[in-house]
Coordinates of N, CA, C and O in Angstrom, one line a residue:
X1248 N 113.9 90.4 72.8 CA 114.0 89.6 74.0 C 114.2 90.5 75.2 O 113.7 90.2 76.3
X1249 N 115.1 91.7 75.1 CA 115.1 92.8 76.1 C 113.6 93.2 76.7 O 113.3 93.3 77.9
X1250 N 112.9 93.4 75.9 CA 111.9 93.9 76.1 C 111.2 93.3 76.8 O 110.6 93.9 77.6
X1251 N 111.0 91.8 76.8 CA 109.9 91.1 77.5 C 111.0 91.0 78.8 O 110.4 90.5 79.8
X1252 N 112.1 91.4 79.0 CA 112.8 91.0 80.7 C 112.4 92.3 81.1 O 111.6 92.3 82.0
X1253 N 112.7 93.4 80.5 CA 111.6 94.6 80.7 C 110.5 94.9 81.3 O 110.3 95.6 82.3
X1254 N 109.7 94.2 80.7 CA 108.2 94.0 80.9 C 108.1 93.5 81.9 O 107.4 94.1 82.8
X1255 N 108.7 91.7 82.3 CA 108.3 91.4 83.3 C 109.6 92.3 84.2 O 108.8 92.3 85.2
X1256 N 110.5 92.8 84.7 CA 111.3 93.3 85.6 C 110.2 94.5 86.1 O 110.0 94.5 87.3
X1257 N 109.2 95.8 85.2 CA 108.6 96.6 85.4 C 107.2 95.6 86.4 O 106.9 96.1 87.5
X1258 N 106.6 94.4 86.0 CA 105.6 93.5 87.1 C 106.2 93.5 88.2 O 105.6 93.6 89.3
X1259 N 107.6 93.3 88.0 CA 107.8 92.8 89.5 C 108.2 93.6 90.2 O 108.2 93.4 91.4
X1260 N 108.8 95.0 89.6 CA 108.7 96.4 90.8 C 107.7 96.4 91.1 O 107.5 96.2 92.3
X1261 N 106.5 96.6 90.4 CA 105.2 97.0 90.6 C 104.6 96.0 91.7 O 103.8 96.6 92.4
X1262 N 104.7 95.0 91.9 CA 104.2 94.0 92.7 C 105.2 94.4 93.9 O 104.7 94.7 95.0
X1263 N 106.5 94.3 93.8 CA 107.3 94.9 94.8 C 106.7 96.1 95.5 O 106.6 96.2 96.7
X1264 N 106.4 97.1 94.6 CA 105.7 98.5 95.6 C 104.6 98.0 95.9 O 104.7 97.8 97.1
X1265 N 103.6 97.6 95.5 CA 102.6 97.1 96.1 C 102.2 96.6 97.4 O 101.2 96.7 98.1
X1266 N 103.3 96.1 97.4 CA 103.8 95.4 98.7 C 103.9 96.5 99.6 O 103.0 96.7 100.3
X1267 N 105.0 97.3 99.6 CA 104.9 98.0 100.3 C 104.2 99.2 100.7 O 104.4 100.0 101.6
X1268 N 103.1 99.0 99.6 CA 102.6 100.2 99.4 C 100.9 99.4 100.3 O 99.9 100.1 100.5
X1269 N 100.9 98.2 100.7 CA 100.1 97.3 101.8 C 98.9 97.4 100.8 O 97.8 97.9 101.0
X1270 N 99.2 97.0 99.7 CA 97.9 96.0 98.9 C 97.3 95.1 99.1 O 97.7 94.3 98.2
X1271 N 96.4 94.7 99.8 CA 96.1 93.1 99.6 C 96.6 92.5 98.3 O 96.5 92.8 97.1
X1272 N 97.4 91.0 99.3 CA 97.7 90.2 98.2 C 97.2 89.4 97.7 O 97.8 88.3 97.4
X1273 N 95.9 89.5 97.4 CA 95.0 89.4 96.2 C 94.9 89.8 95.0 O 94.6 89.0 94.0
X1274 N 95.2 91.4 95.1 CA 95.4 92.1 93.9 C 96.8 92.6 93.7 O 97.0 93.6 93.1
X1275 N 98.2 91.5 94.2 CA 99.3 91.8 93.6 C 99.4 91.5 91.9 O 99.9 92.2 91.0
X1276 N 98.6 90.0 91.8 CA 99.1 89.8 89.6 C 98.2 90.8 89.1 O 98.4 90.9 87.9
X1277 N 97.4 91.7 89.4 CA 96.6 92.7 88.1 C 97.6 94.3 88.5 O 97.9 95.2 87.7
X1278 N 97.9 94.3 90.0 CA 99.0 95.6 89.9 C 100.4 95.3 89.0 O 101.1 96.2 88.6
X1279 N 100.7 94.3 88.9 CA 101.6 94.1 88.3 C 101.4 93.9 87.2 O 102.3 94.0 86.3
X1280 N 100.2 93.5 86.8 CA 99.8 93.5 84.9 C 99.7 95.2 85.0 O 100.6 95.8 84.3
X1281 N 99.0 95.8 85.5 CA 99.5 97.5 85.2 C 100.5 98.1 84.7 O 100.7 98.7 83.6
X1282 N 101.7 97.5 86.3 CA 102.6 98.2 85.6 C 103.2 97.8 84.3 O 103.8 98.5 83.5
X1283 N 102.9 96.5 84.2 CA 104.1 95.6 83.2 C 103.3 96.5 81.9 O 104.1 97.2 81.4
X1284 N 101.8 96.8 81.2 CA 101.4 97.6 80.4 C 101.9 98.7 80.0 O 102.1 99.3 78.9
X1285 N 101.9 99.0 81.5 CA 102.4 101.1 81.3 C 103.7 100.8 81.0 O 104.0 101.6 80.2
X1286 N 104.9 99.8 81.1 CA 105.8 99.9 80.4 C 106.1 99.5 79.4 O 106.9 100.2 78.7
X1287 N 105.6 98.6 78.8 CA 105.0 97.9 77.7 C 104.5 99.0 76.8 O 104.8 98.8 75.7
X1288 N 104.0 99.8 76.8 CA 103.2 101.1 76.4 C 104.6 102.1 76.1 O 105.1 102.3 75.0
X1289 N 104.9 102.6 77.0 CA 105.9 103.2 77.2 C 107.1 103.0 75.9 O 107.4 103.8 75.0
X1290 N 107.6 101.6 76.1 CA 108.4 101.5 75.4 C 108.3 101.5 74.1 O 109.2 101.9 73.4
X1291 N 106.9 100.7 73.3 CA 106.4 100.4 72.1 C 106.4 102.1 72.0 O 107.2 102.6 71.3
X1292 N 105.7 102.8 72.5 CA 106.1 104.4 71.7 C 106.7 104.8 71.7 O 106.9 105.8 70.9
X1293 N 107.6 104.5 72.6 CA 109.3 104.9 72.6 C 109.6 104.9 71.6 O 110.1 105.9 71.0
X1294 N 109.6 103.4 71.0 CA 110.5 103.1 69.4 C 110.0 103.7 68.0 O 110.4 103.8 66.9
X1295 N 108.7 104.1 68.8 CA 107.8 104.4 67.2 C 108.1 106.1 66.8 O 107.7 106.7 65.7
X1296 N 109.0 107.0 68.4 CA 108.2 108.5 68.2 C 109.9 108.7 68.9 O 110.7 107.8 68.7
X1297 N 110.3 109.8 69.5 CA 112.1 109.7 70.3 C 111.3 110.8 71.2 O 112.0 111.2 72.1
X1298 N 110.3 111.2 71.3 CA 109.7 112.0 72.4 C 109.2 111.3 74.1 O 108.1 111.0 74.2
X1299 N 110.1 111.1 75.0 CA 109.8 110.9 75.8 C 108.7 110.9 76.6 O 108.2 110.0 77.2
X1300 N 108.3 112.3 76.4 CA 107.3 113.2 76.8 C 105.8 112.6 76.4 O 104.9 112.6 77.2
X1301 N 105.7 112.2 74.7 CA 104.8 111.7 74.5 C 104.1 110.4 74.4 O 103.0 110.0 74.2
X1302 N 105.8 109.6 74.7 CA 105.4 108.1 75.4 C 105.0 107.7 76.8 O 104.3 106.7 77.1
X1303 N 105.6 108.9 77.9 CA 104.7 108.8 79.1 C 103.2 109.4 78.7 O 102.3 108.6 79.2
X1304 N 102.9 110.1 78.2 CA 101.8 110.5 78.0 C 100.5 109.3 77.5 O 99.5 109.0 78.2
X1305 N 100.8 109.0 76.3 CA 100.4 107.8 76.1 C 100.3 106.9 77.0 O 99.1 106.6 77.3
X1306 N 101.4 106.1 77.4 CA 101.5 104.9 78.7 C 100.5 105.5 80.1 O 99.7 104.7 80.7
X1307 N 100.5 106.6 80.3 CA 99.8 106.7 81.3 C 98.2 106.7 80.9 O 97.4 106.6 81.8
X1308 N 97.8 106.8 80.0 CA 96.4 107.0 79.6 C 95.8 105.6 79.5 O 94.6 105.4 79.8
X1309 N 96.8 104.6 79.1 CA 96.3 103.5 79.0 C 96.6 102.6 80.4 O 95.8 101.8 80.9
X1310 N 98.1 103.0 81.1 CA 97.8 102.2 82.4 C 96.6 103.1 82.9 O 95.9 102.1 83.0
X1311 N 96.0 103.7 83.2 CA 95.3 104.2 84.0 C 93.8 103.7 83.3 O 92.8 103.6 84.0
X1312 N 93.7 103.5 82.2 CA 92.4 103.2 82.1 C 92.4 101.9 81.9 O 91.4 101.5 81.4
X1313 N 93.4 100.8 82.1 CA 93.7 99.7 82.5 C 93.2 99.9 83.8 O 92.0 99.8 83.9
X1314 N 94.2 100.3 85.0 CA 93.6 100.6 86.4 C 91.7 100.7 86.8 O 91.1 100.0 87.7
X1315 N 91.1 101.6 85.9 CA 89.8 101.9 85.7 C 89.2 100.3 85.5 O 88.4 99.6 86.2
X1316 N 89.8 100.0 84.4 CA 89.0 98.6 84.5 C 89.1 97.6 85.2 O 88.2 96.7 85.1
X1317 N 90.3 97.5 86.0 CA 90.6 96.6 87.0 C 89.8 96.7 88.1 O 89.6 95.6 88.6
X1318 N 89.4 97.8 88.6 CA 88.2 98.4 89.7 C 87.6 97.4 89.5 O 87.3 96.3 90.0
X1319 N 87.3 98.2 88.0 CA 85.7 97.2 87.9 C 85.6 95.8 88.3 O 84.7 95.3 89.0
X1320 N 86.6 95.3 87.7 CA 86.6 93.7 87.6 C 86.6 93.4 88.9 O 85.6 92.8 89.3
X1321 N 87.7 93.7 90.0 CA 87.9 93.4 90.7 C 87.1 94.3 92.1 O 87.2 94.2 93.3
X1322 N 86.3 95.0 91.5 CA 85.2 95.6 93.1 C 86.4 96.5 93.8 O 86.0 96.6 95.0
X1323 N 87.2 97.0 93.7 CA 88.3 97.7 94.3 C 88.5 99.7 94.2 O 87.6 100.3 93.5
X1324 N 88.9 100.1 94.5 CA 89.2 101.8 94.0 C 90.2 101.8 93.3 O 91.3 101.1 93.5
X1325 N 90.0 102.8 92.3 CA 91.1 102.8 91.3 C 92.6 102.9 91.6 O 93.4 102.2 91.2
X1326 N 92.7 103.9 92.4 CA 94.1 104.4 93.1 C 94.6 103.4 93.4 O 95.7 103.6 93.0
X1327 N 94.6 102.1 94.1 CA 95.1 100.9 94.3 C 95.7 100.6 93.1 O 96.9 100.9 93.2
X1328 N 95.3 100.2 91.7 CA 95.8 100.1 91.0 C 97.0 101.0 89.9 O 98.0 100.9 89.2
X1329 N 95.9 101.9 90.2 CA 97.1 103.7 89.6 C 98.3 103.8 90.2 O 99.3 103.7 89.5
X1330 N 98.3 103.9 91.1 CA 99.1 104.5 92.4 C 100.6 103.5 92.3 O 101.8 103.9 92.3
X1331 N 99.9 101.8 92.4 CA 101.1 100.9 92.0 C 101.7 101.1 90.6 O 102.9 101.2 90.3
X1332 N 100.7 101.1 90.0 CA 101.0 100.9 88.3 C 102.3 102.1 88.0 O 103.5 102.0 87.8
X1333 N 101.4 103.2 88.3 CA 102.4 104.4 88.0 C 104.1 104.4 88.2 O 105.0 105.0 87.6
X1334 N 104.1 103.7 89.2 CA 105.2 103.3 89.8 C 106.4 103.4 88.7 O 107.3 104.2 88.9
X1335 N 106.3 102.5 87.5 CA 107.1 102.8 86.6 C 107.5 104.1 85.5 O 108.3 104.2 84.6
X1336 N 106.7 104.8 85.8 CA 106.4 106.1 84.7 C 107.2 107.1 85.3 O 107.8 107.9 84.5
X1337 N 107.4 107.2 86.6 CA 107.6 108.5 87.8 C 109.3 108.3 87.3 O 110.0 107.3 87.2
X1338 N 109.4 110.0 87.0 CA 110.6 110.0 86.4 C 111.6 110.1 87.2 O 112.4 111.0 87.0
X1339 N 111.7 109.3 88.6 CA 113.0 109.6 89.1 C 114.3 109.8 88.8 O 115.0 110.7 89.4
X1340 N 114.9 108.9 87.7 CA 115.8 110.0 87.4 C 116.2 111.4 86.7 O 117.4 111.8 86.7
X1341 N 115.3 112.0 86.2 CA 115.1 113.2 85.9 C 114.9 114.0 87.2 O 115.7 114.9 87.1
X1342 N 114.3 114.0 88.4 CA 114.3 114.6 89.7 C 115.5 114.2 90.0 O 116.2 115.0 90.7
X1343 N 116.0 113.1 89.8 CA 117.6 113.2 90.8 C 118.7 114.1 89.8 O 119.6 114.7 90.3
X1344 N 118.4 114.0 88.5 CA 119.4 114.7 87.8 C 119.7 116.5 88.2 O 120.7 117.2 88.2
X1345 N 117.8 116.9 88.8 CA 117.8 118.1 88.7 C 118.6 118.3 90.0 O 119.7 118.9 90.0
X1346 N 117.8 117.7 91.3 CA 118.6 117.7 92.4 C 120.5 118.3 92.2 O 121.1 119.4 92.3
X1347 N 120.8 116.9 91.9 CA 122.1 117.1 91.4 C 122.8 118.4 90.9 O 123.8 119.0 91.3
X1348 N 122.1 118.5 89.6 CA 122.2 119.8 89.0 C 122.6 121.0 89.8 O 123.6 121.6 89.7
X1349 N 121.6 121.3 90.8 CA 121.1 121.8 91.9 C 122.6 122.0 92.7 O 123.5 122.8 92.4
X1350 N 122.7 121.0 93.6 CA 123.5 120.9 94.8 C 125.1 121.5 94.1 O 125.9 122.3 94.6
X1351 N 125.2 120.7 92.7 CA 126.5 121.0 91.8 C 126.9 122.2 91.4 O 128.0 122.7 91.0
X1352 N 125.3 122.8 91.7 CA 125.7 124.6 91.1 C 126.4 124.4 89.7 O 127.7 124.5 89.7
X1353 N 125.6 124.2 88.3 CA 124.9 123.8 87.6 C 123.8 124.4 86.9 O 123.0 123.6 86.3
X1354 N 123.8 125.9 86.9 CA 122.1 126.1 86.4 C 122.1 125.8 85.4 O 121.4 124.8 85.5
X1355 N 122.3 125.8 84.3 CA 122.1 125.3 82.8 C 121.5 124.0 82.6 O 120.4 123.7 82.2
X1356 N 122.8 123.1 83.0 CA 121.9 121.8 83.1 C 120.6 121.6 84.4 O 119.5 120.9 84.2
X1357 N 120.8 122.1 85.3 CA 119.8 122.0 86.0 C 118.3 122.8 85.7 O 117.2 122.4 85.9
X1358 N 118.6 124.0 85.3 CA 117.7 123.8 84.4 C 116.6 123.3 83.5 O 115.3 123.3 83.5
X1359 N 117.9 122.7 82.4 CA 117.3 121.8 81.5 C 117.0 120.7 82.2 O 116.3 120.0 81.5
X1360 N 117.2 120.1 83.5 CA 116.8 118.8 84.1 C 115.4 119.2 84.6 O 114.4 118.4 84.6
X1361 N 115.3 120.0 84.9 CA 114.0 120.7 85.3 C 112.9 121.1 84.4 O 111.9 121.6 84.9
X1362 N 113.3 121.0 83.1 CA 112.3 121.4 82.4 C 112.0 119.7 82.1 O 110.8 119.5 82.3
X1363 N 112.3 119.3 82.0 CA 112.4 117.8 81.6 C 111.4 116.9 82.4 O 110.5 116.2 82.1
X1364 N 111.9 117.3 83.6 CA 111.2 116.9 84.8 C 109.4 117.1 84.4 O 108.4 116.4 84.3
X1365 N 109.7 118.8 84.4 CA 108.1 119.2 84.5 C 107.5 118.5 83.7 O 106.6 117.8 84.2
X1366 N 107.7 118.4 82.5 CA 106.5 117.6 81.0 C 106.9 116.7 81.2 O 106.4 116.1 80.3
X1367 N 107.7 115.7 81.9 CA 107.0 114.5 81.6 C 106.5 114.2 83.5 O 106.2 113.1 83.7
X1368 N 106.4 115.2 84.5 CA 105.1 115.3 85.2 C 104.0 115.8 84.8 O 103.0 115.3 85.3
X1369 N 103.8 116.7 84.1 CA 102.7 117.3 83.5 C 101.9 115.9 82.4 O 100.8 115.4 82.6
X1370 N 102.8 115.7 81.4 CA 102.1 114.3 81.1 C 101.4 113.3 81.9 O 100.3 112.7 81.7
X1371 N 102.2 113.1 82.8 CA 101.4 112.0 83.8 C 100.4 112.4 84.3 O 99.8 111.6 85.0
X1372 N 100.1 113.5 84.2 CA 98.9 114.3 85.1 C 97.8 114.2 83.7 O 96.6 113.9 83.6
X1373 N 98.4 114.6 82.9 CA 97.4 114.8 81.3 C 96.6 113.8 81.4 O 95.4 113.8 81.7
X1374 N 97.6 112.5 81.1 CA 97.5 111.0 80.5 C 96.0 110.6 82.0 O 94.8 110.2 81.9
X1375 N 96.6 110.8 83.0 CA 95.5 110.5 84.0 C 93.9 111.0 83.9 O 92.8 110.5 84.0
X1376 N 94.7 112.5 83.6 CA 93.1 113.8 83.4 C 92.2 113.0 82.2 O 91.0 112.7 82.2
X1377 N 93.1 112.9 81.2 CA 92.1 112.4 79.7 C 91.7 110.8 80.2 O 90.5 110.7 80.3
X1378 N 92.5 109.6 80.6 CA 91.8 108.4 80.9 C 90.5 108.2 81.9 O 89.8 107.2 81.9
X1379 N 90.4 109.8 82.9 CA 89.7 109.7 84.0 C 87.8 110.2 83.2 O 86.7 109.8 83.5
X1380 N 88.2 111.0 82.0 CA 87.6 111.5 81.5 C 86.9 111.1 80.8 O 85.9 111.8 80.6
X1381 N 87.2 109.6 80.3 CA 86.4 108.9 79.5 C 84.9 108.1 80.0 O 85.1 107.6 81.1
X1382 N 84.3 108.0 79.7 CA 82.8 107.4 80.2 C 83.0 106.2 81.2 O 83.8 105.3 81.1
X1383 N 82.2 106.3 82.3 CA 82.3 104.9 83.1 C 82.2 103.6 82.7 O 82.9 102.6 82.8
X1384 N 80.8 104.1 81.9 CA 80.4 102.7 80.8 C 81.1 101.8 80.0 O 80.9 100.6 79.6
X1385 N 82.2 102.6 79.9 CA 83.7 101.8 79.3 C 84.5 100.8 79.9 O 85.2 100.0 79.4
X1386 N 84.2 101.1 81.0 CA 84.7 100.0 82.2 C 84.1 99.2 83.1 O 84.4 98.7 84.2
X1387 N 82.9 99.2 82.3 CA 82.0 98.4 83.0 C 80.8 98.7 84.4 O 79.9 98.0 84.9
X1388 N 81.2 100.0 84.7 CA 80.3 100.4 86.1 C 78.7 101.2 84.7 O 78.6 101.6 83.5
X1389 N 77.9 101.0 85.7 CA 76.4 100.7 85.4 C 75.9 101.8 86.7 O 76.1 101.8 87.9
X1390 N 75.1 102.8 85.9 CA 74.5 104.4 86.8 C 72.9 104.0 87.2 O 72.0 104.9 87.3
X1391 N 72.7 102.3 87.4 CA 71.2 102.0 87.5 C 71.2 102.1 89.0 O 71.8 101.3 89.7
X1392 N 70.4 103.1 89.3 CA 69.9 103.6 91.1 C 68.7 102.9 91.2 O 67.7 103.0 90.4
X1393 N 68.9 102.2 92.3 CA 67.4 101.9 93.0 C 66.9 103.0 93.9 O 67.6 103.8 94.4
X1394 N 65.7 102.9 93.9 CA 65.2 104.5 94.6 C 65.2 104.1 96.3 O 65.5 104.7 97.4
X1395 N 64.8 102.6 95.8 CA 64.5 101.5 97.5 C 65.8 101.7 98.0 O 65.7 101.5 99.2
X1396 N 67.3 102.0 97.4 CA 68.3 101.4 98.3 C 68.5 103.2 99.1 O 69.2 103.2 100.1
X1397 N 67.9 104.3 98.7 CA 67.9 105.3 99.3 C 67.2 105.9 100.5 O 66.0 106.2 100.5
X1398 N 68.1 106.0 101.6 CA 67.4 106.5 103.0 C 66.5 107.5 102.8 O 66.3 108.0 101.8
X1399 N 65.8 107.7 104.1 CA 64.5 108.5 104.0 C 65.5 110.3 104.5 O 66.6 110.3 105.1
X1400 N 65.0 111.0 104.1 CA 65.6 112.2 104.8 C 64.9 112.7 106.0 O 65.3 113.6 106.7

């Protein structure tokens, strides 16, 4: 039952940034099916693996190739939907930890909050790089050129 207030609490930041982030509110319920996935993702490998690292990893490959197909569906640029979706994955509190660390004079743990930090940004960059990577055709866009729709030089 945690999980599903979860899920939807992660929609409704995501629709919340959205917002601010000046989405047409058109495409607020599929940014918010994003993120509610990437957490949904997130947490289901959470329980299955104790690696942080490789449940963001995961979660982002599928919100993002979620995002990819929302384009599609929806005629839009992906980043609209990434950009919101991600919203939940971005390890803020691991950057506030390091900060902290930091200001506390602290190297050890800051440090270690910093290494922490990096792989599961590095993940999010992975998970993006491999979902970006996969064939368009998977998402529905179609590479058929008309020769007629091209200007003359």
């Amino acid at each position: 039952m945690q999980l599903i207030w979860e899920v939807l609490a992660a929609a409704a930041g995501t629709v919340a940034f959205s917002v601010l982030f000046q989405a047409p509110p058109r495409h607020f319920p599929y940014c918010g099916l994003v993120g509610a996935i990437g957490w949904l993702v997130y947490r289901l490998v959470g329980l299955w693996t104790a690696s942080p690292v490789l449940a963001t990893f995961v979660a982002t490959l599928v919100l993002t190739a979620c995002s990819r197909w929302f384009s599609t569906l929806r005629r839009t640029p992906t980043l609209l939907f990434l950009v919101c979706g991600i919203f939940t994955l971005v390890p803020g509190a691991a950057i506030y930890n390091t900060a902290y660390h930091i200001f506390m004079d602290h190297p050890l743990q800051a440090s270690e909050a910093a290494s922490t930090t990096l792989k599961l940004a590095v993940a999010i960059a992975l998970g993006i790089l491999a979902a970006y990577s996969l064939p368009d055709r998977l998402f529905g866009w179609k590479r058929n050129v008309d020769t007629r729709d091209s200007a003359p030089l």
